[in-house]
CSV table of C-alpha atoms (C1' of nucleotides) in Angstrom, one decimal:
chain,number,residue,atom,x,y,z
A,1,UNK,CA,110.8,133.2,104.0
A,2,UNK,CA,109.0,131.0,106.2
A,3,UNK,CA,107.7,129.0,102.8
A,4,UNK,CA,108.6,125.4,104.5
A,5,UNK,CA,106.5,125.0,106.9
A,6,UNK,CA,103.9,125.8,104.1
A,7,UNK,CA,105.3,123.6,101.8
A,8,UNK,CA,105.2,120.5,104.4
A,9,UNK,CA,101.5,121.2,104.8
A,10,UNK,CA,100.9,121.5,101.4
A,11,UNK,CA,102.7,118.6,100.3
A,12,UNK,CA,100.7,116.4,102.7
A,13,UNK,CA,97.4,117.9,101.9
A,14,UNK,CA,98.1,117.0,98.4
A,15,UNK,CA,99.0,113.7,99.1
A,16,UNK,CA,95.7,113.4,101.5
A,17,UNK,CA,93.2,114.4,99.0
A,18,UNK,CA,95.0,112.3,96.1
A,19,UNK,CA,94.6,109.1,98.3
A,20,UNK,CA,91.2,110.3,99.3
A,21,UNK,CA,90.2,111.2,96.1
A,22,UNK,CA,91.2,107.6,94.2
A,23,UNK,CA,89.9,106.0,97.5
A,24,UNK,CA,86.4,107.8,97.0
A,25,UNK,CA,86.2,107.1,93.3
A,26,UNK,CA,87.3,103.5,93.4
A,27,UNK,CA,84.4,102.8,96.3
A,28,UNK,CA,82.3,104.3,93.4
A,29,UNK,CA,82.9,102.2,91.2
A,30,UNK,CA,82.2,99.4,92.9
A,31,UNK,CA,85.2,98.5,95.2
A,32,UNK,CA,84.1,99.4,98.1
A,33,UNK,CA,85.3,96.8,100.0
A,34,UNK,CA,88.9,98.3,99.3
A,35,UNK,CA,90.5,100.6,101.5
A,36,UNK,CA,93.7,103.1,100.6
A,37,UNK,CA,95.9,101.1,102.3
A,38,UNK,CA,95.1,98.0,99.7
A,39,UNK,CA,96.3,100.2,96.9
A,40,UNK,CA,100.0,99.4,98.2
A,41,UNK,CA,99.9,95.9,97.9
A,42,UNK,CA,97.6,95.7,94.8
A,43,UNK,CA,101.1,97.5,93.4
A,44,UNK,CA,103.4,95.4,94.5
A,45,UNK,CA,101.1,91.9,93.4
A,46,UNK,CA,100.5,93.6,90.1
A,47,UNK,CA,104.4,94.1,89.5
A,48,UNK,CA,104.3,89.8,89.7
A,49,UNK,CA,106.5,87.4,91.4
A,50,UNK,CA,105.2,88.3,94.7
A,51,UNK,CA,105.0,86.2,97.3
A,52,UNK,CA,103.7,86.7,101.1
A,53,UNK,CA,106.6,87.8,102.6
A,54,UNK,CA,107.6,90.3,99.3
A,55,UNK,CA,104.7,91.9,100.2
A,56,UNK,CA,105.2,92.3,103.6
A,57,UNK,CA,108.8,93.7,103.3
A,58,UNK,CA,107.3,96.3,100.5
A,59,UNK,CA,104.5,97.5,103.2
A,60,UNK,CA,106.8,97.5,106.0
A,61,UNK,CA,105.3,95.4,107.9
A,62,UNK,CA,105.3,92.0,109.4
A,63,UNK,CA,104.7,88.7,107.4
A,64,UNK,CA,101.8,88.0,109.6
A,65,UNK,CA,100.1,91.2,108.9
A,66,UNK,CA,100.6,90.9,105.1
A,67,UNK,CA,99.4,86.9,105.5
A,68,UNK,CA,96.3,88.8,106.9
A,69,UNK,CA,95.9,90.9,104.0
A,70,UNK,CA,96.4,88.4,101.5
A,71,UNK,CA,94.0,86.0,103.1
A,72,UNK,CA,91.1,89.0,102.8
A,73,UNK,CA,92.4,90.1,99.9
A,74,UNK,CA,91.8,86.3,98.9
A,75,UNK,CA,88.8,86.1,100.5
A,76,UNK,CA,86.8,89.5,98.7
A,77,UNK,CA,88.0,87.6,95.1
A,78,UNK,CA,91.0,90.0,94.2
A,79,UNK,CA,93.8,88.1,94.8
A,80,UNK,CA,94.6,84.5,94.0
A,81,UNK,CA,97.5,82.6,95.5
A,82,UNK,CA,99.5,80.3,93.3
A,83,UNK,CA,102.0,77.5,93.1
A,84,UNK,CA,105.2,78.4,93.5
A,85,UNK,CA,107.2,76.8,90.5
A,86,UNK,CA,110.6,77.0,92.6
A,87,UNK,CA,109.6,76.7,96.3
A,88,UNK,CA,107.4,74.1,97.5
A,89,UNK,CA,106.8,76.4,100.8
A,90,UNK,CA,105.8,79.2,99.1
A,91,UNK,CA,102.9,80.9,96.9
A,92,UNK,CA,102.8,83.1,94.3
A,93,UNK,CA,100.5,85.9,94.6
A,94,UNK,CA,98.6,87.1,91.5
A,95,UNK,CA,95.7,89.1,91.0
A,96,UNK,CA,92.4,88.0,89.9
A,97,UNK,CA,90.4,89.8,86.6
A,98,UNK,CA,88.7,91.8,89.7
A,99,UNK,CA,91.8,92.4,91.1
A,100,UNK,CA,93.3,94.0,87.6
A,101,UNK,CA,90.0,95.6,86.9
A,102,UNK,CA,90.3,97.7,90.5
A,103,UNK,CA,93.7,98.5,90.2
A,104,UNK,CA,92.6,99.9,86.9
A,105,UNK,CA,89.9,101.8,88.3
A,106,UNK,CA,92.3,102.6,90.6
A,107,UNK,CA,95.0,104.3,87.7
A,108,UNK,CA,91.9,105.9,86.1
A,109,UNK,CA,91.1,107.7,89.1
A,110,UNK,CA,94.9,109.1,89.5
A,111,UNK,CA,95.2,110.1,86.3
A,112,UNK,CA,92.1,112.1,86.7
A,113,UNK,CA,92.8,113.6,89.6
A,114,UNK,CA,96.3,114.4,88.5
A,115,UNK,CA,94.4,115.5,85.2
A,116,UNK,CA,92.3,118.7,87.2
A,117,UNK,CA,96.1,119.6,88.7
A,118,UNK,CA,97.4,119.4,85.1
A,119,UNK,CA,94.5,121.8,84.0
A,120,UNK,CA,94.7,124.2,86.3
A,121,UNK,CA,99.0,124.8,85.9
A,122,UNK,CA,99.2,124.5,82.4
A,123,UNK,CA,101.0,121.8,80.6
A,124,UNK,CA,104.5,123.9,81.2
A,125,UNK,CA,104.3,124.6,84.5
A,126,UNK,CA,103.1,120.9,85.3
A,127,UNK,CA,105.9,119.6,83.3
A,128,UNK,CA,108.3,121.7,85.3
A,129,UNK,CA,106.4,120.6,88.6
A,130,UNK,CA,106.8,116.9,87.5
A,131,UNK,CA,110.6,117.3,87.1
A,132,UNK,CA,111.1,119.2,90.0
A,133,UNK,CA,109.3,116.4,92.3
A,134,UNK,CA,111.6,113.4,90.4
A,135,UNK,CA,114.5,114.9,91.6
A,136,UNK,CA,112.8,115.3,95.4
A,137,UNK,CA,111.2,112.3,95.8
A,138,UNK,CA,113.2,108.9,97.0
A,139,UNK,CA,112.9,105.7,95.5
A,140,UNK,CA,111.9,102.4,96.8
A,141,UNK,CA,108.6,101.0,97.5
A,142,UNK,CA,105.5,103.8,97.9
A,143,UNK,CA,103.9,102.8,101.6
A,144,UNK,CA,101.4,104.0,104.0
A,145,UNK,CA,103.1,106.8,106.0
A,146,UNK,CA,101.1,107.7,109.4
B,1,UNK,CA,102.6,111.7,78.5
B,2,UNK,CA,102.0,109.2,81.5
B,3,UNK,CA,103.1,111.7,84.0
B,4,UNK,CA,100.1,111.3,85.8
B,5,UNK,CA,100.9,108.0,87.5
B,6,UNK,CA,104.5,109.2,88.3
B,7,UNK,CA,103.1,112.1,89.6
B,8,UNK,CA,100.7,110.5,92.1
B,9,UNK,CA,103.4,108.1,93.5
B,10,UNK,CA,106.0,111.1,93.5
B,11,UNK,CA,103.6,113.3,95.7
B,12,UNK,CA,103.0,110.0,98.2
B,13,UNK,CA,106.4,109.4,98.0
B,14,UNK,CA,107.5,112.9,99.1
B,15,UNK,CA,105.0,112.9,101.7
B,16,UNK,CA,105.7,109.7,103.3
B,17,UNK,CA,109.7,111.1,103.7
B,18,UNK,CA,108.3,114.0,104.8
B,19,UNK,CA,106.3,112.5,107.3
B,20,UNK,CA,109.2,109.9,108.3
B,21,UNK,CA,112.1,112.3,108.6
B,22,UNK,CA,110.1,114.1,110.7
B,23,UNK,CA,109.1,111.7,113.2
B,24,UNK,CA,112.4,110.5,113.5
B,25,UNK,CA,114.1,113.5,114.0
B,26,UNK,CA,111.6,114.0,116.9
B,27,UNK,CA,111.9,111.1,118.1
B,28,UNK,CA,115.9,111.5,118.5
B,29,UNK,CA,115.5,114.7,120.5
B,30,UNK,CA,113.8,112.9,123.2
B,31,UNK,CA,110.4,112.5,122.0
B,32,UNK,CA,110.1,109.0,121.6
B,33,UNK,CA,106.5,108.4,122.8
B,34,UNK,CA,104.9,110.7,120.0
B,35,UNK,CA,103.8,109.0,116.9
B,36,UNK,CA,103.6,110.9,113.2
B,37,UNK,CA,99.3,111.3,114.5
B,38,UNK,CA,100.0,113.3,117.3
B,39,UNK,CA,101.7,115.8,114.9
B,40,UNK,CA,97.7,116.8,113.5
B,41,UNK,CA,96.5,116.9,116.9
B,42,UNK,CA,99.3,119.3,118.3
B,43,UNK,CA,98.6,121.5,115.0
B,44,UNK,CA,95.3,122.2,116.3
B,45,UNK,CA,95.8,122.6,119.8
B,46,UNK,CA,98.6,125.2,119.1
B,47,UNK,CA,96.2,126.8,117.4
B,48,UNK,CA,95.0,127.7,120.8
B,49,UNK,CA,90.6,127.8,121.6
B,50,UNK,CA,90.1,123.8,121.0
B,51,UNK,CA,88.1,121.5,123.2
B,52,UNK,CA,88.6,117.7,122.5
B,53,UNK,CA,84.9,118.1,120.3
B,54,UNK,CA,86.9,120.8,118.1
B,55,UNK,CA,89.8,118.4,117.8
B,56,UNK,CA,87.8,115.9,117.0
B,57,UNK,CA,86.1,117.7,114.2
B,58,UNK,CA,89.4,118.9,113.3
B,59,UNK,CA,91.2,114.8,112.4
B,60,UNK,CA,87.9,113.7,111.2
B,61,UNK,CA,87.8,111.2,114.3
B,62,UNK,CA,84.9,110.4,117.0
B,63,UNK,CA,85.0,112.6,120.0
B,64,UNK,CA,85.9,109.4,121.9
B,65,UNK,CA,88.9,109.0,120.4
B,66,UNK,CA,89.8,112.2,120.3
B,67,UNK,CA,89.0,112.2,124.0
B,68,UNK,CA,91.4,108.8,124.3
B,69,UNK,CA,94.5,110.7,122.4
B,70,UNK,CA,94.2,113.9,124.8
B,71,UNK,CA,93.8,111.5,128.3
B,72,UNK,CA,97.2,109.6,125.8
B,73,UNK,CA,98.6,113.5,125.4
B,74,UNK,CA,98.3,114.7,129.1
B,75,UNK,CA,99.8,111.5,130.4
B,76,UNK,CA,102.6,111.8,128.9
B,77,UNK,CA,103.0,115.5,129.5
B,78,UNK,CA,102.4,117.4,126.4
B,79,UNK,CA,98.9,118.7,126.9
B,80,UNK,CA,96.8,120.2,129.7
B,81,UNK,CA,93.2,120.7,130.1
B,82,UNK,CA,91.8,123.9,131.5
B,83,UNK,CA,88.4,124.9,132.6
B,84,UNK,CA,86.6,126.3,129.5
B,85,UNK,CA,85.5,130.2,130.1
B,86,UNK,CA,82.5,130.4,128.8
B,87,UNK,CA,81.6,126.6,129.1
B,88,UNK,CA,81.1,124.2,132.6
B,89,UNK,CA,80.9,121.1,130.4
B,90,UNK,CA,84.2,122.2,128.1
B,91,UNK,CA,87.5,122.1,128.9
B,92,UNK,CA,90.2,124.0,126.9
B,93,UNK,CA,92.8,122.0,125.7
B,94,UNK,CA,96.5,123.9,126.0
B,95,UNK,CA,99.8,122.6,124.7
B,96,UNK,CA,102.2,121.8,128.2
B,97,UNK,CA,106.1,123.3,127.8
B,98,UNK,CA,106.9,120.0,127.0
B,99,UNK,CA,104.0,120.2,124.1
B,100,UNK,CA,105.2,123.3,123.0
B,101,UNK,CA,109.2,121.7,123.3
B,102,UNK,CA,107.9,119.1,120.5
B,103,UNK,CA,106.1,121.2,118.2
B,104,UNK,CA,109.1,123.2,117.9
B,105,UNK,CA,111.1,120.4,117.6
B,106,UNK,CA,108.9,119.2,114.6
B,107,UNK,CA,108.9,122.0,112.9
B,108,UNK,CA,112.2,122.7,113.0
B,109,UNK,CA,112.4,119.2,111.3
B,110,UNK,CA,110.1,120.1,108.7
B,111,UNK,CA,112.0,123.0,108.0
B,112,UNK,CA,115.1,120.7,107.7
B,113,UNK,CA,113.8,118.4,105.4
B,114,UNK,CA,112.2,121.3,103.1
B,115,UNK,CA,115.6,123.4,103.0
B,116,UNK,CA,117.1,119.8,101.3
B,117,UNK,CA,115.1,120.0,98.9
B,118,UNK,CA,115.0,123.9,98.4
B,119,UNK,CA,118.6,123.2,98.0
B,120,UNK,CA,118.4,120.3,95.6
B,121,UNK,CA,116.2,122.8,93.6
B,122,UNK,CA,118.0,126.4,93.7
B,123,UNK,CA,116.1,128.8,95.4
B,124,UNK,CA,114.8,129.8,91.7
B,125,UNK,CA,112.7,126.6,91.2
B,126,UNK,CA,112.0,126.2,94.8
B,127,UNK,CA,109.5,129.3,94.9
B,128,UNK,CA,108.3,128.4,91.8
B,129,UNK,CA,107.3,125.2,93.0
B,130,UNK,CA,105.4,126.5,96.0
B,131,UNK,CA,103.7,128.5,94.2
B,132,UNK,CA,102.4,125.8,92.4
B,133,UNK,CA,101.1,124.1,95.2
B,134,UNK,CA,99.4,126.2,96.7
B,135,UNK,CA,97.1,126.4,93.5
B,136,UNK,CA,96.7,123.0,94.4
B,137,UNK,CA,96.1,121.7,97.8
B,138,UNK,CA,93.1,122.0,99.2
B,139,UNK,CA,92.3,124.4,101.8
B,140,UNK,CA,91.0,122.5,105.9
B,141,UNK,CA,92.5,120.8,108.1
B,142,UNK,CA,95.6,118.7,107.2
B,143,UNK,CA,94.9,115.2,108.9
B,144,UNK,CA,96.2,111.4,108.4
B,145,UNK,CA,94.9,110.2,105.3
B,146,UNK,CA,94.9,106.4,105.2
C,1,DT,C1',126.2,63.4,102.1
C,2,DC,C1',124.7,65.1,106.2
C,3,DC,C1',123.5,68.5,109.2
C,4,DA,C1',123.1,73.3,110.9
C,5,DC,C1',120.9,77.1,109.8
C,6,DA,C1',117.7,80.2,107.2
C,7,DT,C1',113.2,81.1,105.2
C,8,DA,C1',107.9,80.7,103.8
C,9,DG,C1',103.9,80.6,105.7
C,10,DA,C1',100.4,79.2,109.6
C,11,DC,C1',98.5,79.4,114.4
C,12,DA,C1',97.7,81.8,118.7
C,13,DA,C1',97.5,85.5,121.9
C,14,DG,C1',97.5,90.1,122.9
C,15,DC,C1',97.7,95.3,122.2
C,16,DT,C1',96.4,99.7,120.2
C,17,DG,C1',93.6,102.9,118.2
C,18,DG,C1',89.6,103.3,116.4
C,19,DT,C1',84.2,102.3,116.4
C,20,DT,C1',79.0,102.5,118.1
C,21,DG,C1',75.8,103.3,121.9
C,22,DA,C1',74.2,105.2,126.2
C,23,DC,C1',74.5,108.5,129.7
C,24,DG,C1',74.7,112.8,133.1
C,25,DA,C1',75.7,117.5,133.4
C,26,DG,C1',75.4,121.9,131.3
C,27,DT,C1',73.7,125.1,127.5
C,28,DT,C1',70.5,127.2,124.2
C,29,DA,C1',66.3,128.1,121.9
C,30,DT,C1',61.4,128.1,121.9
D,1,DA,C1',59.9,126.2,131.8
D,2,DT,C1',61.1,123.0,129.1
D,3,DA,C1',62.7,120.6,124.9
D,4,DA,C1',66.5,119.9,122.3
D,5,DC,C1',71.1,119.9,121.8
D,6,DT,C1',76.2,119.6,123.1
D,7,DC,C1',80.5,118.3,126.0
D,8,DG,C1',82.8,114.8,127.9
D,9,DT,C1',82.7,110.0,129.9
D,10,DC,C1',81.9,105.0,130.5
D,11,DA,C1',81.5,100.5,128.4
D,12,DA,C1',81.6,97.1,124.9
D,13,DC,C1',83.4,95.8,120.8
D,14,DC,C1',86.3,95.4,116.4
D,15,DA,C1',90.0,95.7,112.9
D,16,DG,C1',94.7,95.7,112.0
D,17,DC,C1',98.7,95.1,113.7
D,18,DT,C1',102.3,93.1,116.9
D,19,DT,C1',105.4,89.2,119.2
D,20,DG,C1',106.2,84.4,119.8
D,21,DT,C1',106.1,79.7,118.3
D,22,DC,C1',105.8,76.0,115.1
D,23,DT,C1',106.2,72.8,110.7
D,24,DA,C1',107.8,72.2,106.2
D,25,DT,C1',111.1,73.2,102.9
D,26,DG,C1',115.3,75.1,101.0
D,27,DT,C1',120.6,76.1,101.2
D,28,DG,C1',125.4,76.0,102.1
D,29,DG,C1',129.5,74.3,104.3
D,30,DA,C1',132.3,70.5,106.7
DNA sequence: TCCACATAGACAAGCTGGTTGACGAGTTAT
DNA sequence: ATAACTCGTCAACCAGCTTGTCTATGTGGA
């Protein structure tokens, strides 16, 4: 009966080797100037209208910190910052072809991994695991956890 | 048939709760100084045998730093360090009553937090469900992945 | 219309948790 | 006996975040 303990641990060993496993693949393919934690803010930018301090409230963290991300972000050619069309103090944030072409790489590795889970469970079982987990999981905006 | 991507963010989404509910409820019974890390580190020191090398090996972290969270640990009261045996330069890392007060305290809030969800699932699905996980995660050391 | 107040982003300083590198003391293998 | 390795420590440094302050711009009520 003592199954939760072992289902915390497996839950976040899954969750390590998914972000390890897109993070490895994604350095492959030659991003490897990105690190997991970029992945959260590559999916708020690519989900538009950001600006600086969207982002930081989706990461959970200060405006400063995100302001420091965006600027390196900026600076390795993923993310551009635009005129805003409604607030002269603030910038869009968009992402650049690189940008779209690592968040692709990005989904691409996911789907892979999640592809090798789906292989080994059988398309039922996997179905019924994906349902299961929608009705588990909270909403709201996916962040860095520890 | 785009589970995948659903099913990637639903398995960071479940761990990140996990990982937050957890701190939080230890952090409410008095254990305010301990941060979500220190939950991998107690995990191996529990464990019982580990020098700061071994714990070091075990987060995937320099021996320095290990070294700077166990000088961090025994400050605050949660760990001790022995003589080793077997070993002059060694020295055995052992949980404190205060370390072993936490751990239980987290795992009782693990155990929380799964028996919501084995609940939102019927006990049915919920054994099912671990089941399929265990085909899945990886076997090691669970540590901080990003 | 004006003004008090809120908000976007920049600048600066400082902290924390990690890194690399070098070392003495102790252990192990040749 | 000695060479090579390992445990833990000291020191310097760096990345990523924090708090605090500031200017420019937007917003809403008297």
């Amino acid at each position: 009966m003592d199954d939760a303990l072992d289902f915390s641990a497996l839950v976040l060993a899954l969750s390590g080797q998914l972000v390890q496993e897109i993070h490895t693949t994604v350095s492959q393919q030659g991003f490897a100037d990105l690190r997991p934690a970029h992945g959260f803010a590559f999916a708020r930018i690519s989900a538009g209208g950001a600006t600086t301090a969207d982002l930081a409230e989706h990461l959970g963290v200060t405006k400063q910190a995100a302001a420091q991300l965006v600027e390196e972000l900026v600076r390795k050619g993923y993310v551009e910052r635009l005129p805003h069309p409604h607030d002269a103090r603030a910038r869009l944030l968009a992402l650049t072809a690189t940008g779209w072409a690592a968040t692709r790489a990005a989904d691409q590795a996911a789907r892979a991994a999640v592809a090798a889970w789906r292989e080994v469970l059988g398309e039922t079982r996997f179905g019924e695991l994906v349902t299961d987990l929608r009705r588990l999981a909270p909403r709201g905006p996916i962040r860095p956890a520890w």
